[in-house]
Each structure stands twice: as C-alpha cells, then as structure tokens.
CSV table of C-alpha atoms and ligand atoms in Angstrom, one decimal:
chain,number,residue,atom,x,y,z
O,1233,MET,CA,6.6,2.6,29.6
O,1234,THR,CA,3.0,1.6,28.7
O,1235,VAL,CA,2.7,-2.0,27.9
O,1236,THR,CA,-0.5,-3.4,26.3
O,1237,ALA,CA,-1.4,-6.8,25.0
O,1238,LEU,CA,-3.9,-8.4,22.6
O,1239,ARG,CA,-5.3,-11.9,22.9
O,1240,SER,CA,-6.5,-13.7,19.8
O,1241,SER,CA,-5.3,-16.1,17.1
O,1242,VAL,CA,-2.4,-14.9,15.0
O,1243,ILE,CA,-1.0,-15.6,11.6
O,1244,THR,CA,2.3,-14.1,10.4
O,1245,PHE,CA,4.6,-14.6,7.5
O,1246,HIS,CA,8.4,-14.7,7.8
O,1247,GLN,CA,9.3,-16.1,4.4
O,1248,ASP,CA,8.1,-15.9,0.8
O,1249,PRO,CA,5.7,-18.9,0.0
O,1250,PHE,CA,6.4,-18.4,-3.7
O,1251,LEU,CA,10.0,-19.4,-3.0
O,1252,VAL,CA,9.8,-21.9,-0.1
O,1253,ASP,CA,7.4,-24.6,1.0
O,1254,PRO,CA,4.3,-22.5,1.8
O,1255,ALA,CA,3.8,-24.5,5.0
O,1256,SER,CA,7.1,-23.2,6.3
O,1257,SER,CA,6.5,-19.6,5.3
O,1258,TYR,CA,4.1,-18.7,8.1
O,1259,ARG,CA,3.5,-19.1,11.8
O,1260,TYR,CA,-0.1,-19.7,13.2
O,1261,LEU,CA,-1.1,-19.5,16.8
O,1262,ASP,CA,-4.6,-20.5,17.7
O,1263,ASP,CA,-4.6,-18.5,20.9
O,1264,ALA,CA,-1.8,-16.0,21.3
O,1265,LEU,CA,-0.7,-13.1,23.5
O,1266,VAL,CA,0.8,-10.2,21.5
O,1267,VAL,CA,2.6,-7.8,23.9
O,1268,MET,CA,3.3,-4.3,22.6
O,1269,ALA,CA,5.3,-1.4,24.0
O,1270,ASP,CA,6.6,1.9,22.6
O,1271,GLY,CA,4.9,1.2,19.2
O,1272,LYS,CA,6.7,-2.1,18.8
O,1273,ILE,CA,5.8,-5.7,19.3
O,1274,VAL,CA,7.6,-7.1,22.3
O,1275,SER,CA,6.6,-10.7,22.2
O,1276,VAL,CA,4.2,-13.1,20.5
O,1277,ASP,CA,3.6,-16.3,22.5
O,1278,PRO,CA,0.9,-18.9,23.0
O,1279,TYR,CA,-1.6,-17.4,25.5
O,1280,SER,CA,-1.3,-18.5,29.1
O,1281,ASP,CA,-1.5,-17.0,32.5
O,1282,ALA,CA,2.2,-17.4,32.7
O,1283,ALA,CA,2.7,-15.4,29.6
O,1284,VAL,CA,0.6,-12.6,31.0
O,1285,ASP,CA,2.5,-12.7,34.3
O,1286,ALA,CA,5.8,-12.5,32.3
O,1287,ALA,CA,4.6,-9.5,30.4
O,1288,THR,CA,3.5,-7.9,33.7
O,1289,GLN,CA,6.8,-8.5,35.3
O,1290,ALA,CA,8.7,-7.1,32.4
O,1291,ALA,CA,6.5,-4.0,32.4
O,1292,GLY,CA,6.7,-3.5,36.1
O,1293,SER,CA,3.0,-3.0,36.3
O,1294,ALA,CA,-0.3,-4.6,35.3
O,1295,VAL,CA,-0.7,-5.2,31.6
O,1296,THR,CA,-4.1,-4.6,30.1
O,1297,VAL,CA,-5.0,-7.5,27.8
O,1298,THR,CA,-7.7,-6.8,25.1
O,1299,HIS,CA,-9.3,-10.1,24.1
O,1300,TYR,CA,-10.7,-10.6,20.6
O,1301,PRO,CA,-12.5,-13.9,20.5
O,1302,ASP,CA,-13.4,-15.5,17.1
O,1303,SER,CA,-10.8,-13.2,15.5
O,1304,LEU,CA,-7.4,-13.3,13.8
O,1305,ILE,CA,-4.6,-10.8,14.2
O,1306,CYS,CA,-2.3,-10.3,11.2
O,1307,ALA,CA,0.1,-7.6,10.2
O,1308,GLY,CA,-1.6,-4.4,8.9
O,1309,PHE,CA,-2.2,-4.6,5.2
O,1310,ILE,CA,0.1,-2.8,2.8
O,1311,ASP,CA,-1.3,-1.1,-0.3
O,1312,CYS,CA,1.6,-0.6,-2.7
O,1313,HIS,CA,-0.3,1.6,-5.2
O,1314,VAL,CA,-3.1,4.0,-4.5
O,1315,HIS,CA,-4.2,7.6,-5.6
O,1316,TYR,CA,-5.8,9.4,-2.7
O,1317,PRO,CA,-7.2,12.3,-4.9
O,1318,GLN,CA,-9.2,9.7,-6.8
O,1319,THR,CA,-11.2,8.7,-3.7
O,1320,GLN,CA,-13.9,11.1,-5.0
O,1321,MET,CA,-14.2,9.4,-8.4
O,1322,ILE,CA,-14.2,5.6,-7.7
O,1323,GLY,CA,-16.6,3.9,-10.0
O,1324,ALA,CA,-16.5,6.3,-12.9
O,1325,PHE,CA,-18.1,4.6,-15.9
O,1326,GLY,CA,-17.1,3.2,-19.1
O,1327,GLU,CA,-13.6,4.0,-20.2
O,1328,GLN,CA,-10.2,2.5,-20.7
O,1329,LEU,CA,-7.1,4.1,-19.2
O,1330,LEU,CA,-6.2,7.0,-21.4
O,1331,GLU,CA,-9.9,8.2,-21.9
O,1332,TRP,CA,-10.5,7.6,-18.2
O,1333,LEU,CA,-7.6,9.9,-17.3
O,1334,ASN,CA,-8.8,12.7,-19.5
O,1335,LYS,CA,-12.5,12.4,-18.8
O,1336,TYR,CA,-12.4,11.9,-15.0
O,1337,THR,CA,-9.0,11.9,-13.3
O,1338,PHE,CA,-7.6,15.1,-14.7
O,1339,ILE,CA,-10.8,16.9,-13.8
O,1340,ALA,CA,-10.8,15.7,-10.2
O,1341,GLU,CA,-7.1,16.3,-9.6
O,1342,GLN,CA,-7.4,20.0,-10.5
O,1343,GLN,CA,-9.5,20.6,-7.3
O,1344,PHE,CA,-6.4,19.8,-5.2
O,1345,ALA,CA,-4.9,23.2,-5.9
O,1346,ASP,CA,-7.3,24.1,-3.0
O,1347,LYS,CA,-5.7,22.9,0.2
O,1348,SER,CA,-9.0,22.7,2.1
O,1349,HIS,CA,-10.3,20.3,-0.5
O,1350,ALA,CA,-7.1,18.2,-0.2
O,1351,ASP,CA,-7.5,18.2,3.6
O,1352,THR,CA,-11.1,16.9,3.3
O,1353,VAL,CA,-10.2,14.1,0.9
O,1354,SER,CA,-7.2,13.1,2.9
O,1355,ARG,CA,-9.4,12.7,6.0
O,1356,VAL,CA,-11.8,10.4,4.2
O,1357,PHE,CA,-8.9,8.5,2.5
O,1358,LEU,CA,-6.9,7.8,5.7
O,1359,ARG,CA,-10.1,6.7,7.5
O,1360,GLU,CA,-11.1,4.4,4.6
O,1361,LEU,CA,-7.6,2.8,4.7
O,1362,LEU,CA,-7.8,2.2,8.4
O,1363,ARG,CA,-11.3,0.9,8.3
O,1364,SER,CA,-10.1,-1.7,5.8
O,1365,GLY,CA,-7.1,-2.7,7.9
O,1366,THR,CA,-4.5,-1.0,5.7
O,1367,THR,CA,-1.8,0.6,7.8
O,1368,THR,CA,0.8,1.5,5.1
O,1369,ALA,CA,0.4,2.7,1.5
O,1370,ALA,CA,2.4,4.0,-1.4
O,1371,VAL,CA,0.3,7.0,-2.3
O,1372,TYR,CA,0.1,9.3,-5.4
O,1373,CYS,CA,-0.9,12.9,-4.5
O,1374,THR,CA,-1.4,15.5,-7.3
O,1375,VAL,CA,0.9,17.9,-9.0
O,1376,HIS,CA,0.1,20.4,-6.2
O,1377,PRO,CA,2.6,20.5,-3.3
O,1378,GLU,CA,-0.4,21.3,-1.0
O,1379,SER,CA,-1.9,17.9,-1.8
O,1380,VAL,CA,1.2,16.3,-0.4
O,1381,ASP,CA,1.1,18.4,2.8
O,1382,ALA,CA,-2.6,17.5,3.3
O,1383,LEU,CA,-1.9,13.7,3.1
O,1384,PHE,CA,1.2,13.7,5.3
O,1385,GLU,CA,-0.5,16.0,7.9
O,1386,GLU,CA,-3.4,13.5,8.2
O,1387,SER,CA,-1.0,10.5,8.3
O,1388,GLU,CA,1.0,12.2,11.0
O,1389,ARG,CA,-2.2,12.6,13.0
O,1390,PHE,CA,-2.6,8.8,13.0
O,1391,ASN,CA,1.2,8.1,13.1
O,1392,THR,CA,0.8,5.8,10.1
O,1393,ARG,CA,3.8,4.8,8.0
O,1394,MET,CA,2.9,6.4,4.6
O,1395,ILE,CA,5.0,6.7,1.5
O,1396,ALA,CA,3.8,9.5,-0.8
O,1397,GLY,CA,4.8,12.2,-3.2
O,1398,LYS,CA,3.8,15.0,-5.6
O,1399,VAL,CA,2.9,13.8,-9.1
O,1400,LEU,CA,5.3,15.0,-11.8
O,1401,MET,CA,3.8,15.8,-15.2
O,1402,ASP,CA,5.3,18.2,-17.8
O,1403,ARG,CA,3.3,17.2,-20.8
O,1404,HIS,CA,0.1,15.6,-22.1
O,1405,ALA,CA,-2.2,16.8,-19.3
O,1406,PRO,CA,-4.3,20.0,-18.8
O,1407,ASP,CA,-2.2,23.1,-18.2
O,1408,ALA,CA,-3.5,23.4,-14.6
O,1409,LEU,CA,-1.8,20.0,-13.8
O,1410,LEU,CA,1.5,20.6,-15.5
O,1411,ASP,CA,4.8,21.5,-13.9
O,1412,THR,CA,8.2,21.7,-15.6
O,1413,ALA,CA,11.2,19.5,-15.2
O,1414,GLU,CA,12.9,22.2,-13.0
O,1415,ARG,CA,9.8,23.1,-11.0
O,1416,GLY,CA,8.9,19.5,-10.4
O,1417,TYR,CA,12.4,18.9,-9.2
O,1418,ASP,CA,12.4,21.9,-6.9
O,1419,GLU,CA,9.0,21.3,-5.4
O,1420,SER,CA,9.6,17.6,-4.9
O,1421,LYS,CA,12.9,18.4,-3.2
O,1422,ALA,CA,11.3,20.9,-0.8
O,1423,LEU,CA,8.6,18.4,0.1
O,1424,LEU,CA,11.2,15.6,0.5
O,1425,GLN,CA,13.2,17.7,2.9
O,1426,LYS,CA,10.1,18.6,4.9
O,1427,TRP,CA,8.6,15.1,5.1
O,1428,HIS,CA,11.0,12.3,4.4
O,1429,GLY,CA,11.7,10.7,7.8
O,1430,ARG,CA,9.5,13.1,9.7
O,1431,GLY,CA,7.9,10.8,12.2
O,1432,ARG,CA,6.9,7.7,10.1
O,1433,GLN,CA,6.4,9.6,6.8
O,1434,LEU,CA,8.6,8.7,3.8
O,1435,TYR,CA,8.9,10.6,0.5
O,1436,CYS,CA,8.3,9.1,-2.9
O,1437,ILE,CA,9.4,10.8,-6.1
O,1438,THR,CA,6.4,10.3,-8.4
O,1439,PRO,CA,6.5,10.8,-12.2
O,1440,ARG,CA,3.0,9.8,-13.2
O,1441,PHE,CA,4.1,7.7,-16.2
O,1442,ALA,CA,6.4,7.9,-19.2
O,1443,ALA,CA,3.9,9.6,-21.5
O,1444,SER,CA,3.3,12.5,-19.2
O,1445,SER,CA,7.0,13.3,-18.5
O,1446,THR,CA,9.6,14.5,-21.0
O,1447,ASP,CA,13.1,12.9,-21.0
O,1448,GLU,CA,14.2,16.0,-19.1
O,1449,GLN,CA,11.7,15.4,-16.3
O,1450,LEU,CA,12.5,11.7,-16.0
O,1451,ALA,CA,16.2,12.6,-15.8
O,1452,ALA,CA,15.5,15.2,-13.1
O,1453,ALA,CA,13.4,12.7,-11.1
O,1454,ALA,CA,16.2,10.2,-11.3
O,1455,ARG,CA,18.8,12.8,-10.2
O,1456,LEU,CA,16.7,13.8,-7.2
O,1457,TRP,CA,16.2,10.1,-6.3
O,1458,LYS,CA,19.9,9.4,-6.4
O,1459,GLU,CA,20.7,12.6,-4.4
O,1460,HIS,CA,18.5,11.3,-1.6
O,1461,PRO,CA,19.2,7.6,-0.7
O,1462,GLY,CA,16.4,6.0,1.1
O,1463,THR,CA,13.6,7.8,-0.7
O,1464,TYR,CA,11.2,6.0,-3.1
O,1465,MET,CA,10.2,6.3,-6.7
O,1466,GLN,CA,6.8,5.2,-8.0
O,1467,THR,CA,5.3,5.3,-11.5
O,1468,HIS,CA,3.0,3.4,-13.8
O,1469,LEU,CA,4.2,0.7,-16.2
O,1470,ALA,CA,2.7,-1.3,-19.0
O,1471,GLU,CA,-0.9,-1.1,-17.8
O,1472,ASN,CA,-2.9,-0.9,-21.1
O,1473,THR,CA,-2.1,-1.7,-24.7
O,1474,GLY,CA,-3.1,1.8,-26.0
O,1475,GLU,CA,-0.8,3.3,-23.4
O,1476,ILE,CA,2.0,1.0,-24.4
O,1477,ASP,CA,1.7,1.9,-28.1
O,1478,TRP,CA,1.8,5.6,-27.2
O,1479,VAL,CA,4.9,5.2,-25.1
O,1480,ARG,CA,6.5,3.3,-27.9
O,1481,ASP,CA,5.8,6.2,-30.3
O,1482,LEU,CA,7.1,8.7,-27.8
O,1483,PHE,CA,10.3,6.7,-27.0
O,1484,PRO,CA,11.1,4.9,-30.3
O,1485,GLN,CA,14.7,4.4,-29.4
O,1486,ARG,CA,13.9,2.3,-26.3
O,1487,SER,CA,13.4,-1.5,-26.4
O,1488,SER,CA,10.4,-1.6,-24.1
O,1489,TYR,CA,8.2,0.5,-21.8
O,1490,LEU,CA,10.4,-0.6,-18.8
O,1491,ASP,CA,13.5,0.3,-20.7
O,1492,VAL,CA,12.4,3.9,-20.8
O,1493,TYR,CA,12.6,4.0,-17.0
O,1494,ASP,CA,15.7,1.8,-16.8
O,1495,HIS,CA,17.5,4.1,-19.3
O,1496,ALA,CA,16.4,7.1,-17.3
O,1497,GLY,CA,17.9,5.7,-14.1
O,1498,LEU,CA,14.5,5.0,-12.5
O,1499,THR,CA,14.9,1.3,-11.7
O,1500,GLY,CA,16.4,0.0,-8.5
O,1501,PRO,CA,15.6,-0.7,-4.8
O,1502,ARG,CA,12.6,1.3,-3.7
O,1503,ALA,CA,11.3,1.8,-7.2
O,1504,ILE,CA,7.6,0.7,-7.3
O,1505,PHE,CA,6.0,0.1,-10.7
O,1506,GLY,CA,2.2,0.0,-10.7
O,1507,HIS,CA,0.4,-2.6,-12.8
O,1508,ALA,CA,3.1,-4.1,-15.1
O,1509,VAL,CA,0.4,-6.1,-16.8
O,1510,HIS,CA,2.0,-6.5,-20.2
O,1511,MET,CA,5.5,-7.7,-19.4
O,1512,ASP,CA,7.8,-10.2,-21.0
O,1513,ASP,CA,10.6,-12.3,-19.5
O,1514,VAL,CA,13.2,-9.6,-20.3
O,1515,ASP,CA,11.2,-7.1,-18.3
O,1516,PHE,CA,10.8,-9.4,-15.3
O,1517,ALA,CA,14.5,-10.2,-15.4
O,1518,CYS,CA,15.2,-6.4,-15.4
O,1519,CYS,CA,13.0,-6.0,-12.3
O,1520,HIS,CA,14.8,-8.9,-10.5
O,1521,ARG,CA,18.2,-7.6,-11.4
O,1522,THR,CA,17.6,-4.1,-10.4
O,1523,GLY,CA,15.6,-4.9,-7.3
O,1524,SER,CA,12.6,-3.0,-8.5
O,1525,ALA,CA,9.1,-3.9,-7.2
O,1526,LEU,CA,5.7,-4.4,-8.9
O,1527,ALA,CA,2.3,-3.5,-7.5
O,1528,HIS,CA,-0.4,-5.9,-8.6
O,1529,CYS,CA,-3.7,-4.1,-8.9
O,1530,PRO,CA,-6.3,-6.6,-9.9
O,1531,THR,CA,-9.5,-4.6,-9.3
O,1532,SER,CA,-8.2,-1.8,-11.4
O,1533,ASN,CA,-6.9,-4.0,-14.2
O,1534,LEU,CA,-10.3,-5.7,-14.4
O,1535,PHE,CA,-12.3,-2.4,-14.1
O,1536,LEU,CA,-10.4,-0.6,-16.8
O,1537,GLY,CA,-10.1,-3.8,-18.9
O,1538,SER,CA,-6.4,-3.5,-18.9
O,1539,GLY,CA,-5.4,-7.2,-18.7
O,1540,LEU,CA,-4.3,-9.9,-16.4
O,1541,PHE,CA,-1.1,-9.6,-14.3
O,1542,LYS,CA,1.2,-12.6,-14.7
O,1543,LEU,CA,1.9,-13.3,-11.0
O,1544,THR,CA,3.3,-16.8,-11.6
O,1545,GLU,CA,5.8,-15.5,-14.1
O,1546,ALA,CA,6.7,-12.5,-11.9
O,1547,LYS,CA,7.5,-14.8,-9.0
O,1548,GLN,CA,9.4,-17.4,-11.1
O,1549,THR,CA,11.9,-18.9,-8.6
O,1550,ASP,CA,15.0,-18.4,-10.8
O,1551,ARG,CA,14.5,-14.6,-11.0
O,1552,PRO,CA,11.8,-13.7,-8.5
O,1553,VAL,CA,10.5,-10.1,-8.5
O,1554,ARG,CA,9.3,-8.3,-5.4
O,1555,VAL,CA,5.5,-8.0,-5.7
O,1556,GLY,CA,2.9,-6.3,-3.5
O,1557,ILE,CA,-0.8,-5.7,-3.8
O,1558,GLY,CA,-2.3,-2.4,-4.8
O,1559,SER,CA,-5.9,-1.1,-4.6
O,1560,ASP,CA,-5.2,1.6,-7.3
O,1561,ILE,CA,-8.1,3.7,-6.0
O,1562,GLY,CA,-9.9,5.2,-8.0
O,1563,ALA,CA,-9.5,2.9,-11.0
O,1564,GLY,CA,-9.5,0.1,-8.4
O,1565,THR,CA,-12.9,-0.4,-6.9
O,1566,SER,CA,-12.3,-1.2,-3.3
O,1567,PHE,CA,-10.2,0.0,-0.4
O,1568,SER,CA,-10.5,-3.5,1.1
O,1569,THR,CA,-7.4,-5.6,0.7
O,1570,LEU,CA,-9.6,-8.7,1.3
O,1571,HIS,CA,-11.7,-7.7,-1.8
O,1572,THR,CA,-8.5,-7.0,-3.7
O,1573,LEU,CA,-7.2,-10.5,-2.9
O,1574,ASN,CA,-10.5,-12.0,-4.0
O,1575,GLU,CA,-10.0,-10.4,-7.5
O,1576,ALA,CA,-6.3,-11.3,-7.5
O,1577,TYR,CA,-7.4,-14.9,-7.1
O,1578,LYS,CA,-9.7,-14.6,-10.1
O,1579,VAL,CA,-7.0,-12.9,-12.2
O,1580,SER,CA,-4.7,-15.8,-11.4
O,1581,GLN,CA,-7.4,-18.3,-12.3
O,1582,MET,CA,-7.8,-16.6,-15.7
O,1583,ALA,CA,-4.1,-16.6,-16.2
O,1584,GLN,CA,-3.8,-20.3,-15.4
O,1585,GLY,CA,-2.2,-19.7,-12.0
O,1586,ARG,CA,-3.4,-20.6,-8.5
O,1587,LEU,CA,-3.3,-18.1,-5.7
O,1588,THR,CA,-3.6,-19.9,-2.4
O,1589,ALA,CA,-4.7,-18.1,0.8
O,1590,ALA,CA,-1.1,-18.3,2.1
O,1591,HIS,CA,0.3,-16.7,-1.0
O,1592,ALA,CA,-2.4,-14.0,-1.0
O,1593,PHE,CA,-2.0,-13.0,2.7
O,1594,TYR,CA,1.7,-13.0,2.2
O,1595,LEU,CA,1.4,-10.5,-0.7
O,1596,ALA,CA,-0.9,-8.3,1.4
O,1597,THR,CA,1.5,-8.2,4.4
O,1598,ARG,CA,5.1,-9.3,4.2
O,1599,GLY,CA,5.2,-9.3,0.4
O,1600,GLY,CA,4.2,-5.7,0.4
O,1601,ALA,CA,6.9,-4.9,3.0
O,1602,GLU,CA,9.5,-6.6,0.9
O,1603,ALA,CA,8.4,-4.7,-2.1
O,1604,LEU,CA,8.9,-1.5,-0.1
O,1605,TYR,CA,12.2,-2.7,1.5
O,1606,LEU,CA,10.5,-2.4,4.9
O,1607,GLN,CA,10.5,-6.1,5.7
O,1608,ASP,CA,12.6,-5.6,8.8
O,1609,SER,CA,10.0,-3.4,10.5
O,1610,LEU,CA,6.7,-4.0,8.8
O,1611,GLY,CA,4.6,-6.9,7.5
O,1612,SER,CA,5.1,-9.5,10.2
O,1613,VAL,CA,3.7,-10.0,13.7
O,1614,ALA,CA,7.0,-10.7,15.5
O,1615,PRO,CA,9.1,-9.2,18.3
O,1616,GLY,CA,10.9,-6.0,17.2
O,1617,TYR,CA,8.4,-5.2,14.5
O,1618,ASP,CA,6.2,-2.1,14.4
O,1619,ALA,CA,2.9,-2.8,16.1
O,1620,ASP,CA,0.8,-2.1,13.0
O,1621,LEU,CA,-1.9,-4.7,13.1
O,1622,VAL,CA,-5.3,-5.6,11.9
O,1623,VAL,CA,-7.8,-7.7,13.9
O,1624,LEU,CA,-10.0,-9.6,11.5
O,1625,ASP,CA,-13.4,-10.9,12.5
O,1626,LEU,CA,-13.8,-14.5,11.5
O,1627,ALA,CA,-17.6,-14.2,11.5
O,1628,PRO,CA,-18.4,-10.8,10.2
O,1629,THR,CA,-21.6,-11.7,8.3
O,1630,PRO,CA,-24.2,-14.4,8.8
O,1631,LEU,CA,-23.0,-16.2,5.6
O,1632,ILE,CA,-19.3,-16.1,6.6
O,1633,ALA,CA,-20.2,-17.3,10.1
O,1634,PHE,CA,-22.2,-20.2,8.7
O,1635,ARG,CA,-19.5,-21.0,6.1
O,1636,MET,CA,-16.7,-21.0,8.7
O,1637,GLY,CA,-18.5,-23.8,10.5
O,1638,PHE,CA,-17.5,-26.1,7.6
O,1639,THR,CA,-13.8,-25.2,7.4
O,1640,GLN,CA,-11.0,-27.5,8.6
O,1641,ASP,CA,-8.0,-25.2,9.1
O,1642,ILE,CA,-6.8,-21.7,9.2
O,1643,LEU,CA,-5.8,-21.5,5.5
O,1644,GLU,CA,-9.3,-22.5,4.5
O,1645,LYS,CA,-10.7,-19.8,6.9
O,1646,LEU,CA,-8.4,-17.3,5.3
O,1647,PHE,CA,-9.6,-18.3,1.8
O,1648,VAL,CA,-13.2,-17.9,2.8
O,1649,LEU,CA,-12.4,-14.5,4.3
O,1650,MET,CA,-10.7,-13.2,1.2
O,1651,THR,CA,-13.4,-14.5,-1.0
O,1652,LEU,CA,-16.5,-13.3,1.0
O,1653,GLY,CA,-15.0,-10.7,3.2
O,1654,ASP,CA,-14.5,-6.9,3.0
O,1655,ASP,CA,-14.2,-4.0,5.4
O,1656,ARG,CA,-16.9,-5.6,7.6
O,1657,ALA,CA,-14.3,-8.2,8.5
O,1658,VAL,CA,-12.1,-5.6,10.1
O,1659,LYS,CA,-12.8,-5.5,13.9
O,1660,ALA,CA,-10.0,-3.2,14.8
O,1661,THR,CA,-6.8,-1.6,13.4
O,1662,TYR,CA,-3.7,-0.8,15.5
O,1663,VAL,CA,-1.0,1.7,14.4
O,1664,ALA,CA,2.3,1.7,16.4
O,1665,GLY,CA,0.4,-0.2,19.2
O,1666,VAL,CA,-2.4,2.3,19.4
O,1667,PRO,CA,-6.0,1.3,18.5
O,1668,VAL,CA,-6.9,3.8,15.8
O,1669,TYR,CA,-10.1,2.1,14.5
O,1670,ASP,CA,-12.6,0.0,16.3
O,1671,SER,CA,-15.7,-1.2,14.5
O,1672,ALA,CA,-17.6,-1.6,17.7
O,1673,ARG,CA,-17.4,2.1,18.6
O,1674,ASP,CA,-20.2,4.4,18.0
O,1675,GLU,CA,-20.4,5.6,14.4
O,1676,ALA,CA,-19.1,9.0,15.2
O,1677,PHE,CA,-16.2,7.7,17.3
O,1678,HIS,CA,-14.8,4.9,15.2
O,1679,TYR,CA,-11.4,6.7,15.1
O,1680,ALA,CA,-9.7,7.5,18.4
O,1681,GLN,CA,-7.9,10.4,16.7
O,1682,ASP,CA,-11.1,12.2,15.8
O,1683,ALA,CA,-11.6,13.0,19.5
O,1684,ALA,CA,-8.1,14.4,19.6
O,1685,VAL,CA,-8.8,16.6,16.6
O,1686,THR,CA,-11.9,18.0,18.3
O,1687,ASP,CA,-9.9,18.6,21.5
O,1688,GLY,CA,-6.8,20.2,20.2
O,1689,GLY,CA,-6.4,20.1,16.5
O,1690,ALA,CA,-3.3,18.8,14.8
O,1691,PRO,CA,-0.5,17.5,17.0
O,1692,ASP,CA,2.9,19.2,16.9
O,1693,PRO,CA,5.1,18.0,14.0
O,1694,ARG,CA,7.0,14.9,14.8
O,1695,PRO,CA,10.8,14.9,14.8
O,1696,HIS,CA,12.8,13.4,11.9
O,1697,ASP,CA,13.9,9.8,12.3
O,1698,ALA,CA,17.7,10.0,12.5
O,1699,SER,CA,18.0,6.3,12.0
O,1700,LEU,CA,17.0,6.6,8.3
O,1701,PRO,CA,19.6,7.0,5.6
O,1702,GLY,CA,20.0,10.6,4.4
O,1703,ILE,CA,18.5,12.1,7.6
O,1704,PRO,CA,20.8,14.5,9.5
O,1705,GLY,CA,21.0,13.4,13.1
H,875,LIG,ZN1,-2.3,4.2,-10.6
C-alpha cells in the first residue's frame, strides 16, 4: 500500500452553513498533515513529527510528505452544470438564451458526430477543469453517443469522478441534432450500461430542456431513470423569460416550468436542474419535497442576461433546497470556480442577499456533493473521503500577496481569494490521491497523465464498482 501525505493549511466543511451557525460548519487547521492511501484520505491532523511518525508506522514504510507552504488544501471543486462541447464557443457575443442556442450552440454541437473532434475537445475540457481545481462535474455531452464515450474515456484516464450523459432532443433543433424518444432511450441505455459505475464514472440521463423534448421523450427519460436506480437526471429549468413563455405555450396544462418535469416523473434525488433563476415558493417547495437539486450558474446568468438566482430563498431553512455551483460553460465565462464564486457574490448582492466566504466555499465543495448525493465520499477533507483535493496558492499574484498581508483570518483570506483569484490560484490538483495537475511543472508536463498517454495510450477499462446500486457484482 502506497501512503502519501500533504502538509499545508486545510479548510473543510462538514455541515451546511445556510442551516447551522456558519462558524460550526467547517474545520480549519493552520498547519495540517493529510495522509492518503488507496485513493482515500486516511487522516487529517495538526502537523507534527509525531503525526508523520504515526503515518509511517501505519504504512509500514517511510511516508513521503509534500509540503505546500503559503497554501490551503480544500476538497476538489464540484461543478454541477457544464457543457463540455461548448468549450470551443465560450464568449460568443450578443444573444440571449434561445438565439444563442440557434446561432452558436447548435452549430458547434453538430461537430461532435466526429469522434476525433469529441476526443480533442474532451482533452482540453478535462485539463481546464483540473487546472481550475475542479475534480467532479455534471456534464452535458451532445446528442451523439460518441461524444459521451469521448468524455468518459478521458475522465477514466485521470480517474476523475464525472457524471455525464448524452443530450436528448427530439424537436426544435437542427435535424442533425435530433434523436427520437425511442432512439434516445436506447442509446442512453446502452451508454448507461457501458459507463455507469465503470471505475468512477456515473451516468446522467440528459434531456436538454422541456422545449426540445416531446412528452413522449420526457416520459421515456423518466422510465429509463426509474429502471436504473443510482443514475442521475439533469436538465435546464426556468433560465430565461422568453424560454419560460415558450415552455408555457408548449405545455399549457402544466402549472409551472418545474411542473412539466415533476409531472413527467423527472424530479427526485439525483435530479439536477440547471439555472432555476425564475422560481417561486411553490417551485422551491417542490424541489425540497422531492429532493431535487439546483445548479446556480452566475457567470452564465449574467452573460446571457437571464436573471439573478434567488439563493437566499432557495436555502430558506424551513424548506432548504440542495444547491451546487455550476460554470455552465460555454454560456458561463470561466472554468474557475473561484471566478464563479466571485460572480455568485455579486448576484447575491444584487438580489439583496449576502454570500460569505464560508457559504461560497461550502457551495463549491460539500454543497455540490450534497446536490449530487455524494456527500459521504466527496466534498470534504476528512478520513474515509475520496482524496480529490485542490491546493490553493494564497499568494498567486502580486496584488493578492499584498492584499493577504492585511487579512485577519482564514475567512477573510478566502473572500479575497474568491474575489481576486482564478486558475492562477491553483497550485496543484489531486484525484484519488494522485497529483494530476501541478502548476510548477513545465508547461508541456502540467498533467502527469500526459506522459502516460505518450507512453502507452489509454489505460485498460476500469472494472465496474459493485458497491453502487444497480451494478451487478
Ligand atoms: Zn446549460
């Protein structure tokens, strides 16, 4: 058994600061030793020679300790809503949602019929996530099954925990991007059987949004989801007023946008709804009751002029909703979760809320894990958890280094980091205890896995995880 350890300061959340006293929601260690073995965190203790000796004794051999001074370890960031095929079209000018889809997105996504193109974009996408300290994401592919294979193959190379699926659309898109209710069901099922639980990959049934799926397709998606407990369902919800009017016209018998999904059987644990900007109390209560989660995507909502997510209302203590943070690349404008938190703070300010650093870093780590029902294995730096970690540089730029000299405590440092920081603040990223990204490495060798690719190509497929529900042992 290989045992490794990291020395740095550590912050980790074990409770929801929206629901308990924020001061009791996290643990901070100024100088800690994080011991890892077999992809898991073994212990997190204040650093001391005795702690190193104890780790060495438990391992039965010397433990290598990697020291990150002036840094902070936290759980790898979790991105609850992102479209990898849109990596090539971030920053497309001048439209709101529906025009933006037609003018840019549906053009770009047609290229993913070509597997080699999907491979290329998957490579860039995974590396951008890791460079930003994001170790898990809920990812939309395109309608093409090849696009799903490309993403999971790349994720398997890094052993990242990814949740992804083929987009389902059987109306209101170019012919080249349409499937049918039956074909969408069959292709999704085949992909699900291939990928769900293979290594760390998890499958997500992915109807794009109510306007691009018929009643028949939404019903087929719900049927597939029910037939495979433990799988996920993701879609878009109440993002833009023009879209909401359209959905009302398409489903006149339903009481709200969310009611379309609820009626179809698409709410429940492991349902992730992107955006949810224009929600009322009945909608939030439905999410709470059904255990459905929301992905707050501030950079996207600002970029497309969609509106301001009501975070305070979503997390109301009498009916709290599970909420994670989403980059929503490519309507979102940054892979960096720090940058996304910066914009989330401003959205809260505009919506008369107040997003503290504790609340923000909770959303980006444990909050995301709770949204994905993975809070027992992801989102905290604690014994037994998967060793998916980001090492943040507390002085990544001259300005931040200078500003940090005037901070009093860790929460103030975190707030400076989320306001001024971006991918430059990521010193290293660990996946299942393995360093996959290191900012100090030479440009061509930032990613340890790239050397492996050059040496021997893709690794053998990983076995299915028999501990998951629905996976034959
Ligand atoms: Zn989206």
